[in-house]
CSV table of C-alpha atoms in Angstrom, one decimal:
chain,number,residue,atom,x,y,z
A,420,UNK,CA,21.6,-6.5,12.6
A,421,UNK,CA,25.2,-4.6,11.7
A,422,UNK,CA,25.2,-1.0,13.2
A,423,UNK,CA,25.3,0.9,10.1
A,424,UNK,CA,28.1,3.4,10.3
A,425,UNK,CA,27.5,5.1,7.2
A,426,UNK,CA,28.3,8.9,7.3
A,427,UNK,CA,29.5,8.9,10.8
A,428,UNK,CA,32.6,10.0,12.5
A,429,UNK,CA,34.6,10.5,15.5
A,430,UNK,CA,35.2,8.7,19.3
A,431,UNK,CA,33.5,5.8,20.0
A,432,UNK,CA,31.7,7.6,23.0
A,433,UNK,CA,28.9,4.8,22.2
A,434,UNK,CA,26.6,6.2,24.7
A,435,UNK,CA,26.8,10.2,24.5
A,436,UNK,CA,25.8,9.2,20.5
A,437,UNK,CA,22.7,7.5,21.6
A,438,UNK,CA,21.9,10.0,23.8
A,439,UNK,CA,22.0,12.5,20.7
A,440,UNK,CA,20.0,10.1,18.4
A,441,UNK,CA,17.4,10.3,21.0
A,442,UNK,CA,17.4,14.1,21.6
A,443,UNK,CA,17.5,14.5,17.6
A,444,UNK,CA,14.4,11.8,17.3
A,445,UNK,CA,12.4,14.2,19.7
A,446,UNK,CA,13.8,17.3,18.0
A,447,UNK,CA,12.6,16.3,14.6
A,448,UNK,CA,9.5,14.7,15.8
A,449,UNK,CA,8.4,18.2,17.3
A,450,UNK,CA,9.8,20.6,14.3
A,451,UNK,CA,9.9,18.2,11.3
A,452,UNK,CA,13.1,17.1,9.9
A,453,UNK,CA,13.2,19.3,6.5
A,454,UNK,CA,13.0,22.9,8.3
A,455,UNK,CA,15.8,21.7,10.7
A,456,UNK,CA,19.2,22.7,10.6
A,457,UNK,CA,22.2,21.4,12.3
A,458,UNK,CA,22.8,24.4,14.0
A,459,UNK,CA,19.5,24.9,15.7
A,460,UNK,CA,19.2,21.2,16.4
A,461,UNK,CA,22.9,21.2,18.1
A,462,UNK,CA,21.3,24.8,19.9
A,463,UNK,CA,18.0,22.6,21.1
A,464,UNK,CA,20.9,19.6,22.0
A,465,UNK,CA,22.6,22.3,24.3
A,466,UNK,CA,25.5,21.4,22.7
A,467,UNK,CA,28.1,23.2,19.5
A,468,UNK,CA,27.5,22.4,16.4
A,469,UNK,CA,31.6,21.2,16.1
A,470,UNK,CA,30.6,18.7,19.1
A,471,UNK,CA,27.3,17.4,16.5
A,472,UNK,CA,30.2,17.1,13.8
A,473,UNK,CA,32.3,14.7,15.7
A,474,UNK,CA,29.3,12.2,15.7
A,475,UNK,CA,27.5,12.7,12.3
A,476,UNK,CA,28.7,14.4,9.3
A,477,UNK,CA,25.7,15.9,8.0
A,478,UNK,CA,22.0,16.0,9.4
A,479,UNK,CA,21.5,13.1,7.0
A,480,UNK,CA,23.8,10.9,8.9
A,481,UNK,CA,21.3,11.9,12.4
A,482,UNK,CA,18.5,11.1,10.2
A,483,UNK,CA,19.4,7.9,8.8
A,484,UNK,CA,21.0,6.9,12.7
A,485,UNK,CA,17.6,7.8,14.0
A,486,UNK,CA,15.9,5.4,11.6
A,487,UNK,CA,18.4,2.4,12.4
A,488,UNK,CA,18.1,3.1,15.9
A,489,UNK,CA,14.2,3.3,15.8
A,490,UNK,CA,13.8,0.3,13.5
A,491,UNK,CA,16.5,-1.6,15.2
A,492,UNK,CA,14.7,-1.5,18.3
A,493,UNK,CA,11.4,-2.6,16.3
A,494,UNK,CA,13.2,-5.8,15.5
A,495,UNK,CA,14.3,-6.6,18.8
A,496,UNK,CA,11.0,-7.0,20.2
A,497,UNK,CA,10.0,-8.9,17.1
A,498,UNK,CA,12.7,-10.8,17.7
A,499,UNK,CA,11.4,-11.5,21.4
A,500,UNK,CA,8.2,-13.2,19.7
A,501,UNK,CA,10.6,-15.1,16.9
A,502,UNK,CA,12.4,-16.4,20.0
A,503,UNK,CA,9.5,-17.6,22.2
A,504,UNK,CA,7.7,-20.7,22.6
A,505,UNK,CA,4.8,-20.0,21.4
A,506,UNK,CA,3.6,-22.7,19.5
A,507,UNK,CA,4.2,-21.8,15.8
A,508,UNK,CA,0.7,-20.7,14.1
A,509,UNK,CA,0.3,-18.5,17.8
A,510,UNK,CA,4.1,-17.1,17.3
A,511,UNK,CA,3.4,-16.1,13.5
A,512,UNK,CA,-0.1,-14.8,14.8
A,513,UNK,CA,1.6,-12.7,17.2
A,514,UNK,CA,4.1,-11.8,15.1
A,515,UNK,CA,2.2,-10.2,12.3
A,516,UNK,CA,-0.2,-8.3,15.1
A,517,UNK,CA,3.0,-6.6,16.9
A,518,UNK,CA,4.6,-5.9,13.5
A,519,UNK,CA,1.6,-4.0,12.5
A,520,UNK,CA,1.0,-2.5,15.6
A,521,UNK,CA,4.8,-1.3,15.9
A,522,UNK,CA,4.7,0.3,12.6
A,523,UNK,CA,1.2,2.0,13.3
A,524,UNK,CA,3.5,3.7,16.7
A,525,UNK,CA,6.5,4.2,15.3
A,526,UNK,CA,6.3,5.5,12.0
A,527,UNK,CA,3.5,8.0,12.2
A,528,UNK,CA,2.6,10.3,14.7
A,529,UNK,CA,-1.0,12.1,15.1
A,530,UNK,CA,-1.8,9.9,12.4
A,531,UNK,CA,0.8,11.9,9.9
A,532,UNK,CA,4.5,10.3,8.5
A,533,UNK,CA,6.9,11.3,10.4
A,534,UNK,CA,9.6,13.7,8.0
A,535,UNK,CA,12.0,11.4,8.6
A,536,UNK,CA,10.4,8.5,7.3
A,537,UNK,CA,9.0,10.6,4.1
A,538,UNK,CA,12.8,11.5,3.8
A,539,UNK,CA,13.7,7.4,3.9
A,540,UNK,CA,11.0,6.2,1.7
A,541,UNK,CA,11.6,8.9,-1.1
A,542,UNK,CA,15.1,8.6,-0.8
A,543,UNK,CA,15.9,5.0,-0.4
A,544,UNK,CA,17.8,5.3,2.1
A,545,UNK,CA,19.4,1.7,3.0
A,546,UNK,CA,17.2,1.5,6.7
A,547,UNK,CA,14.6,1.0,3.9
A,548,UNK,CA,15.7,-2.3,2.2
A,549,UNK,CA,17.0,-3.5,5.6
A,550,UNK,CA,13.9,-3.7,7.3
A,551,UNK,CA,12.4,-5.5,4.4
A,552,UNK,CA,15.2,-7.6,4.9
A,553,UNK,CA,14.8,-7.9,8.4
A,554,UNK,CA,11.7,-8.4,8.4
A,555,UNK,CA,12.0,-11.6,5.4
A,556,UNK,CA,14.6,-12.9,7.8
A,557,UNK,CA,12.1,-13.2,11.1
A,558,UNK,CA,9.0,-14.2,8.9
A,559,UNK,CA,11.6,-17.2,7.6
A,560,UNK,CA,12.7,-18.4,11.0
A,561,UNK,CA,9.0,-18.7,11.9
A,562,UNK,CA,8.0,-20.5,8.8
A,563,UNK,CA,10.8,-22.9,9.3
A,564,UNK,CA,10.0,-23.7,12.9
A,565,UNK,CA,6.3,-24.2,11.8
A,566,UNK,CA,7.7,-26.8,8.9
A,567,UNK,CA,10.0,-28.5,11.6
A,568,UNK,CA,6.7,-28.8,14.1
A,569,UNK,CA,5.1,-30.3,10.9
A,570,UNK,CA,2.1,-27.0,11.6
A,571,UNK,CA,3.1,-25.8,8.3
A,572,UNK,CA,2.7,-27.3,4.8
A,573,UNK,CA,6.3,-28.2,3.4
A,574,UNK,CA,5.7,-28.3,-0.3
A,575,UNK,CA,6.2,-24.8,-1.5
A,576,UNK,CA,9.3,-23.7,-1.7
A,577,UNK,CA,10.1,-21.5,2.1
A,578,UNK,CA,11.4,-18.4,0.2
A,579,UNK,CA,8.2,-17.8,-2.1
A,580,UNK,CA,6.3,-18.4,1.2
A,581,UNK,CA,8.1,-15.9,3.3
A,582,UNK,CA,7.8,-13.0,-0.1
A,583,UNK,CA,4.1,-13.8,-0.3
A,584,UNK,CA,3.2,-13.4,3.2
A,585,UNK,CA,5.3,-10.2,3.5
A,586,UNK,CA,3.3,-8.9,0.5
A,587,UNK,CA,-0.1,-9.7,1.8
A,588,UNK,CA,1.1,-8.1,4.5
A,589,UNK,CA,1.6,-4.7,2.6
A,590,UNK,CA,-1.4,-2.8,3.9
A,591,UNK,CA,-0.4,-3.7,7.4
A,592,UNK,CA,3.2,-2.7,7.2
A,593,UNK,CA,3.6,0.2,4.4
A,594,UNK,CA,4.1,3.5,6.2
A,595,UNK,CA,2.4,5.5,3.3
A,596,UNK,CA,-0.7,2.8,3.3
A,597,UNK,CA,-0.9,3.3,7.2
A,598,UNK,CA,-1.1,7.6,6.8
A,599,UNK,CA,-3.8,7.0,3.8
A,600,UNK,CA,-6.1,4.4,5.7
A,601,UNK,CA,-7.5,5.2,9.3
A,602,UNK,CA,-5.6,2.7,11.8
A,603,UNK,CA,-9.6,1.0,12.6
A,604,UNK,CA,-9.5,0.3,8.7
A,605,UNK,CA,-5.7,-1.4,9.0
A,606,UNK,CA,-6.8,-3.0,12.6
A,607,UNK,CA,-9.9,-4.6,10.4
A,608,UNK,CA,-7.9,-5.6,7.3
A,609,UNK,CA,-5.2,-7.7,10.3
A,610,UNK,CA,-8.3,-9.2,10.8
A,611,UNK,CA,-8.6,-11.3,7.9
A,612,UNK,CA,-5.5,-11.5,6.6
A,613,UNK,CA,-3.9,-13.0,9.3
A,614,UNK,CA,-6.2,-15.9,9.0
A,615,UNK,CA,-5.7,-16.1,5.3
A,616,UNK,CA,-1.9,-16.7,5.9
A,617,UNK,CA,-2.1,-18.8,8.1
A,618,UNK,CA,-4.7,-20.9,6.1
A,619,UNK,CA,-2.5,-20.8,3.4
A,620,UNK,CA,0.4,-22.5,5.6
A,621,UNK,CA,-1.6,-25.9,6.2
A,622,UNK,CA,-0.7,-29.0,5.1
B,1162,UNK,CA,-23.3,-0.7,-11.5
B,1163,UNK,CA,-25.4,1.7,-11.5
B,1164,UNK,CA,-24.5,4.7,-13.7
B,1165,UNK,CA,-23.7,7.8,-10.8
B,1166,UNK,CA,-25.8,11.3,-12.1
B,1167,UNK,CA,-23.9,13.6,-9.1
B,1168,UNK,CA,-23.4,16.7,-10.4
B,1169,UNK,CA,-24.5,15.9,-14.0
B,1170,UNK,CA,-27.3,17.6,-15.6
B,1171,UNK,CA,-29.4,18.5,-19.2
B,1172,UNK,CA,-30.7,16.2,-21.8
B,1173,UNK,CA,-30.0,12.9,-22.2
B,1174,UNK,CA,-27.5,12.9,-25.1
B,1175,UNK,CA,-25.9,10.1,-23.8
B,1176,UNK,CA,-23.7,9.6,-26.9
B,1177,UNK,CA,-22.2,12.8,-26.8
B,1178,UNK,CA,-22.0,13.0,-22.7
B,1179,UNK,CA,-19.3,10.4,-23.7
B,1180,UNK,CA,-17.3,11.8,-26.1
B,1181,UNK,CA,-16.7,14.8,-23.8
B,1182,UNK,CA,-16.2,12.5,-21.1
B,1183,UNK,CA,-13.0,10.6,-23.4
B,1184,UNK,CA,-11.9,14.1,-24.6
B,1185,UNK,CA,-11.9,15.5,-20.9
B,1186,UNK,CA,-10.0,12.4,-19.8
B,1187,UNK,CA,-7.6,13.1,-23.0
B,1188,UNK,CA,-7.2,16.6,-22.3
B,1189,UNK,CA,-6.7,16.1,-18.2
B,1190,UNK,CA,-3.9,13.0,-18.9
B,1191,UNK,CA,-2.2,15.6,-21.4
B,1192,UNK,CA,-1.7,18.7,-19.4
B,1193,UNK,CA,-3.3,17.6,-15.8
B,1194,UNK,CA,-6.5,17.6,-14.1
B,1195,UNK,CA,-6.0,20.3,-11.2
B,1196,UNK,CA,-4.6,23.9,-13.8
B,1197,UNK,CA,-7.4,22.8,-16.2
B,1198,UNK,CA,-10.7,24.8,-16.2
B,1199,UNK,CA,-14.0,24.1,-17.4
B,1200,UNK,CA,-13.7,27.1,-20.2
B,1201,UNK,CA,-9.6,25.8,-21.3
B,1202,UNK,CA,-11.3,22.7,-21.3
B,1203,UNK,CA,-14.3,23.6,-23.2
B,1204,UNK,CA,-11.8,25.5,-26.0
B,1205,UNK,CA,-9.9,22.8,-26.6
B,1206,UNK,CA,-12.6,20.1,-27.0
B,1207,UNK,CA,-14.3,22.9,-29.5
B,1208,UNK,CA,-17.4,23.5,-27.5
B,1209,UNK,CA,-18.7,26.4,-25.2
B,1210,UNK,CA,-18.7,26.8,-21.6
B,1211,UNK,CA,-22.3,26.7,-21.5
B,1212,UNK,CA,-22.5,23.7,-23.6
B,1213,UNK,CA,-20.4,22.1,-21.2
B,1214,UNK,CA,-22.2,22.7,-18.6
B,1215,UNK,CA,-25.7,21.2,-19.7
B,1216,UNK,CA,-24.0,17.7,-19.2
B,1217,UNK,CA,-21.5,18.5,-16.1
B,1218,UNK,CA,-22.0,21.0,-13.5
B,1219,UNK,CA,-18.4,21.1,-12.4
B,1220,UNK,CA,-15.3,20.6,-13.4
B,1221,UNK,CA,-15.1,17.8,-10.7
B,1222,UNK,CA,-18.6,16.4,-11.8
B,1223,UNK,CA,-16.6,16.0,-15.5
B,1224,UNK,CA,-13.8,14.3,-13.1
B,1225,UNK,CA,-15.8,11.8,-11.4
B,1226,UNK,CA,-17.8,10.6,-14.7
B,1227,UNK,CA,-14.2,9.8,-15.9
B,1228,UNK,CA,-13.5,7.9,-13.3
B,1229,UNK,CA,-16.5,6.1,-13.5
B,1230,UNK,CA,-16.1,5.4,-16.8
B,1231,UNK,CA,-13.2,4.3,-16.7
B,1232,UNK,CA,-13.5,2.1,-13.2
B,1233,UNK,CA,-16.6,0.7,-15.3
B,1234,UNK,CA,-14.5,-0.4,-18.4
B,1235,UNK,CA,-12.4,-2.0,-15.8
B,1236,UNK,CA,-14.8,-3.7,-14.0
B,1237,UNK,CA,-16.3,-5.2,-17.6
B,1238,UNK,CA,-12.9,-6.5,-18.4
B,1239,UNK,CA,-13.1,-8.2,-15.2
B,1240,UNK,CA,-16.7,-9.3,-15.1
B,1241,UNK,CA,-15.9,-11.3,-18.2
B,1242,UNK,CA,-13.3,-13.4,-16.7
B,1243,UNK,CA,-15.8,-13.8,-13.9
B,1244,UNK,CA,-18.4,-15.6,-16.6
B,1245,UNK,CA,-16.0,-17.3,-18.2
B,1246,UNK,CA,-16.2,-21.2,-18.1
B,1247,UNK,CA,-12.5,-21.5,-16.7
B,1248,UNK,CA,-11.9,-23.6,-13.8
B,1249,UNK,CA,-12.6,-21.8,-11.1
B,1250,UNK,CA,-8.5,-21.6,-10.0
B,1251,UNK,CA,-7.7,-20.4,-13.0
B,1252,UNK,CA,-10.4,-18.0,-13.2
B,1253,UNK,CA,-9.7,-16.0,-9.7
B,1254,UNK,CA,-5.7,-16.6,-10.7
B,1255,UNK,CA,-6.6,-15.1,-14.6
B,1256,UNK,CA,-8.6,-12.4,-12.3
B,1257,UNK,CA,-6.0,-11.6,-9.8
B,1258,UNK,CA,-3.4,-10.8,-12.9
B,1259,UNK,CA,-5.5,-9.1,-14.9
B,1260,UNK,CA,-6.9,-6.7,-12.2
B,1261,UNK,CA,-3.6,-5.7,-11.2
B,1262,UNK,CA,-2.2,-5.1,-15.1
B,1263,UNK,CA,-5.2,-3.0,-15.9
B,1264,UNK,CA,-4.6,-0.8,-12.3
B,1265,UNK,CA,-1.0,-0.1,-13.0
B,1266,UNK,CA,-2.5,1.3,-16.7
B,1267,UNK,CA,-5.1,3.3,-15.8
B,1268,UNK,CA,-4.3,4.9,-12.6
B,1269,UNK,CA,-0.6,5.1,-13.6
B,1270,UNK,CA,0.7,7.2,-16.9
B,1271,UNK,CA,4.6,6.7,-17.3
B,1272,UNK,CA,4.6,5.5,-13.9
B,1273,UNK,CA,2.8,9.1,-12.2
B,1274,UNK,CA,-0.6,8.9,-10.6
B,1275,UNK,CA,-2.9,10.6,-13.0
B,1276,UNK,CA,-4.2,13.9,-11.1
B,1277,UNK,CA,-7.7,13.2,-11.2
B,1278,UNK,CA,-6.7,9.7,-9.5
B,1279,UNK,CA,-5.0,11.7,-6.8
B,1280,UNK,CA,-7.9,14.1,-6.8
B,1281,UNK,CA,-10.5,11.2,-6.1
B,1282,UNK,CA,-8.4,9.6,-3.1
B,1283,UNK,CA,-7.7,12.6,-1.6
B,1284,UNK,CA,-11.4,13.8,-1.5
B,1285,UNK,CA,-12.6,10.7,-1.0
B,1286,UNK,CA,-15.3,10.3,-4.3
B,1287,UNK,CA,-17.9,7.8,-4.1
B,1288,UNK,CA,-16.2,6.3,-7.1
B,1289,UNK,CA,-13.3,4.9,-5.0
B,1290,UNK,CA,-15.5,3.0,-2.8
B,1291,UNK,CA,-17.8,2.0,-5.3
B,1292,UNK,CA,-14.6,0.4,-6.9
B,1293,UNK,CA,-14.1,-1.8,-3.6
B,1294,UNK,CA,-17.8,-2.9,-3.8
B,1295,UNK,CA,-17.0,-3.9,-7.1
B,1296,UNK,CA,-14.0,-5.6,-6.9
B,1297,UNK,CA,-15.3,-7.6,-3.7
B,1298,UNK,CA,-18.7,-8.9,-5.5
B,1299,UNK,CA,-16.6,-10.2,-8.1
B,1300,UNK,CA,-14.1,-11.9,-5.6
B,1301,UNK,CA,-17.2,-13.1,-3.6
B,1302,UNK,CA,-18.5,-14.7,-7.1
B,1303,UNK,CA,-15.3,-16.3,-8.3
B,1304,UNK,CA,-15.1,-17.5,-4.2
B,1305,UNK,CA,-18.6,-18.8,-4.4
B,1306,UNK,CA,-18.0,-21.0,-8.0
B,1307,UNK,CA,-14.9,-22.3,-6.3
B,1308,UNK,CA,-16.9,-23.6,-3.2
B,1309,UNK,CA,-19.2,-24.9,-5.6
B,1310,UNK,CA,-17.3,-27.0,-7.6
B,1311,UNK,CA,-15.4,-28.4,-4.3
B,1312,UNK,CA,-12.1,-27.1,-5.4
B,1313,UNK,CA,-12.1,-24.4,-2.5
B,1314,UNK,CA,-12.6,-24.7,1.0
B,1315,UNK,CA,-16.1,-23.7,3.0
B,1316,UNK,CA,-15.7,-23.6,6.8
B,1317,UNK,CA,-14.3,-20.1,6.5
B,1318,UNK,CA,-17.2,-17.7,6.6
B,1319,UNK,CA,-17.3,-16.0,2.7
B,1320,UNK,CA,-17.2,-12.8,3.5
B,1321,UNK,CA,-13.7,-12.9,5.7
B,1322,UNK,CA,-12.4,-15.0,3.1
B,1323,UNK,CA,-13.2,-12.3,0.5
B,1324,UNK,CA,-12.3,-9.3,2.4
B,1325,UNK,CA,-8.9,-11.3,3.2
B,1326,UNK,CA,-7.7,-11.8,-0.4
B,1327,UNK,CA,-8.8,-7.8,-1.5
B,1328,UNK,CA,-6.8,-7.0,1.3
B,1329,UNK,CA,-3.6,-9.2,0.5
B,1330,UNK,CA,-4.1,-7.7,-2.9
B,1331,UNK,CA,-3.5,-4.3,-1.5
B,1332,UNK,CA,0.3,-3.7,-3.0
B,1333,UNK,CA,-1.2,-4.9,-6.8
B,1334,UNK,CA,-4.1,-2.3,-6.8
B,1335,UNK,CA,-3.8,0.5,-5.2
B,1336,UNK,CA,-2.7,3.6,-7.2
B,1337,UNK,CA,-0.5,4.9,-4.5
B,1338,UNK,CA,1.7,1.7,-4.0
B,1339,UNK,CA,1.9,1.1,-7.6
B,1340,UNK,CA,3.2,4.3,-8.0
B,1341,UNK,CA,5.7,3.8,-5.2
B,1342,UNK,CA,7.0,0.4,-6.6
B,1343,UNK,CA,8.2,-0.2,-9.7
B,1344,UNK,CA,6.1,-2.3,-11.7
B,1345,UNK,CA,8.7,-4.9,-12.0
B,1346,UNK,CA,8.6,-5.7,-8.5
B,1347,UNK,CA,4.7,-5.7,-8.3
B,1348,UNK,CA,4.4,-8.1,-10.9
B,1349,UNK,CA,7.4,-10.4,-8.7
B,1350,UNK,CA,4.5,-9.6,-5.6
B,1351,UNK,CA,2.1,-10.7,-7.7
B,1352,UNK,CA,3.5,-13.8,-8.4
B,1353,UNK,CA,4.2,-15.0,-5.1
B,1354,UNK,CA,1.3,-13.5,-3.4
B,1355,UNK,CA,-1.4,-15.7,-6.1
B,1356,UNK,CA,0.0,-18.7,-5.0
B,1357,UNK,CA,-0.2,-17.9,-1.3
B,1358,UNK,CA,-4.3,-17.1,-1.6
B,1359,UNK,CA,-4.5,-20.2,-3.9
B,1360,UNK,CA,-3.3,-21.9,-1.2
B,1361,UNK,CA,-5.7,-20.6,1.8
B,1362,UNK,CA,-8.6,-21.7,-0.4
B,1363,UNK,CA,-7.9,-24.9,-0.4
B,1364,UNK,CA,-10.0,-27.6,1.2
């Protein structure tokens, strides 16, 4: 995944800026995003609001780094699954529990959306489209290595395959679905639509 | 489905219980469900207050018969395609697209949730979960005709199966994703997510 370096500035001081997505994450997960400015965030930092500049240009740019940063690390440990050796139907199995279970953890908290993800979804911001993207991109590498172990049926065409399952998957993975429904309700739907896809993959 | 009396009370002028219940729904679609009260709506449909209230007790008694009236006009629509002598592929696919083109218009009026649709999820009316019931029994029949005929599969216990495809059809029916997507792309959804339960039914 490309580090997004949309609306941010200054040294490449790689780590002191993860440091601050971190301590912004924490700061916004505490006070909400909206009511934050970057003055009282850069005050809660223990830093100036000058040093804030030099990394992000406006709170947006913080917010949509915390969001890469959050979902980037959601994708690496779905890429641990993508990359074992599961066999196939167990990898996709696995794959679609963590994914739901990820999302569950990191995009609400007490049960509520997190402000920052409110912010994303009614916004668009690009994190948005990229971990659809992301996501179409791991559910395609484990399609195709369930083709190539001949697990999967090979007549539909892969990309129809990899939408469909994605939007079956909706209720699983939609942050505003997962704030509506209690996560036992979700947890029950994985249930049997995990076994629907992968019934729908046989040859 | 049995015809829900909460809230309502008086004599049994059926006939004209509806007509307030269509000129309610008119009025609430027109200038909203929540700053509307029972005497603004009672003026405007040309009645009394007190006239009003020998059918509907509250204004959100008045709410919920529109919702179950218009849930049950939906549910009609659908039954019919569920007696119909189609095959039975045909007839959950003709169900499937039909269910999903009536929820985006009558939960959705250019493209806003309708308040009382918003008032019902939030507070949980029995109408919403009677809709489930509904819309499962007539998955579980079209399921059943399939099985049947030997065009669908059986080793798959009904009920998971059923559950499964409601829940797959999460992002073409419920109010708050259709009014989060654009209804271009739940009409792309729908047509690769069809194919993909078409496909876990088969033998």
């Amino acid at each position: 995944m490309p580090v997004s370096t949309l609306g941010q500035r200054g040294p490449t001081e790689h780590h002191r800026r993860e440091q601050i997505i971190e301590q912004a994450n924490r700061h916004f997960r505490l006070y909400g995003y909206r009511k934050t400015s970057v003055a009282s965030l850069a005050k809660s930092i223990g830093v100036s609001s000058a040093y804030l500049y030099r990394f992000f240009d406006s709170k947006q740019a913080i917010g949509q780094a915390i969001c890469h940063s959050v979902l980037h690390g959601m994708h690496q440990q779905l890429q641990q699954i993508v990359d074992s050796d599961l066999p196939p139907i167990e990898r996709l199995r696995h794959f679609i529990e963590t994914a739901c279970q990820l999302s569950l953890e990191l995009f609400l908290q007490e049960g509520r959306m997190q402000e920052v993800v409110i912010e994303a979804l009614q916004n668009n911001w690009p994190t948005v489209d990229q971990h659809r993207q992301d996501l179409l991109a791991q559910i395609t590498a484990l399609v195709r290595a369930g083709r190539e172990s001949g697990d999967f049926e090979r007549r539909t065409p892969l990309d129809e395959v990899v939408q469909g399952i994605l939007f079956a998957l909706t209720a699983c993975l939609h942050p505003v679905l997962l704030e509506i429904h209690p996560a036992e309700k979700t947890r029950q739907g994985l249930l049997v639509v995990t076994p629907l896809i992968l019934r729908s993959l046989m040859p």
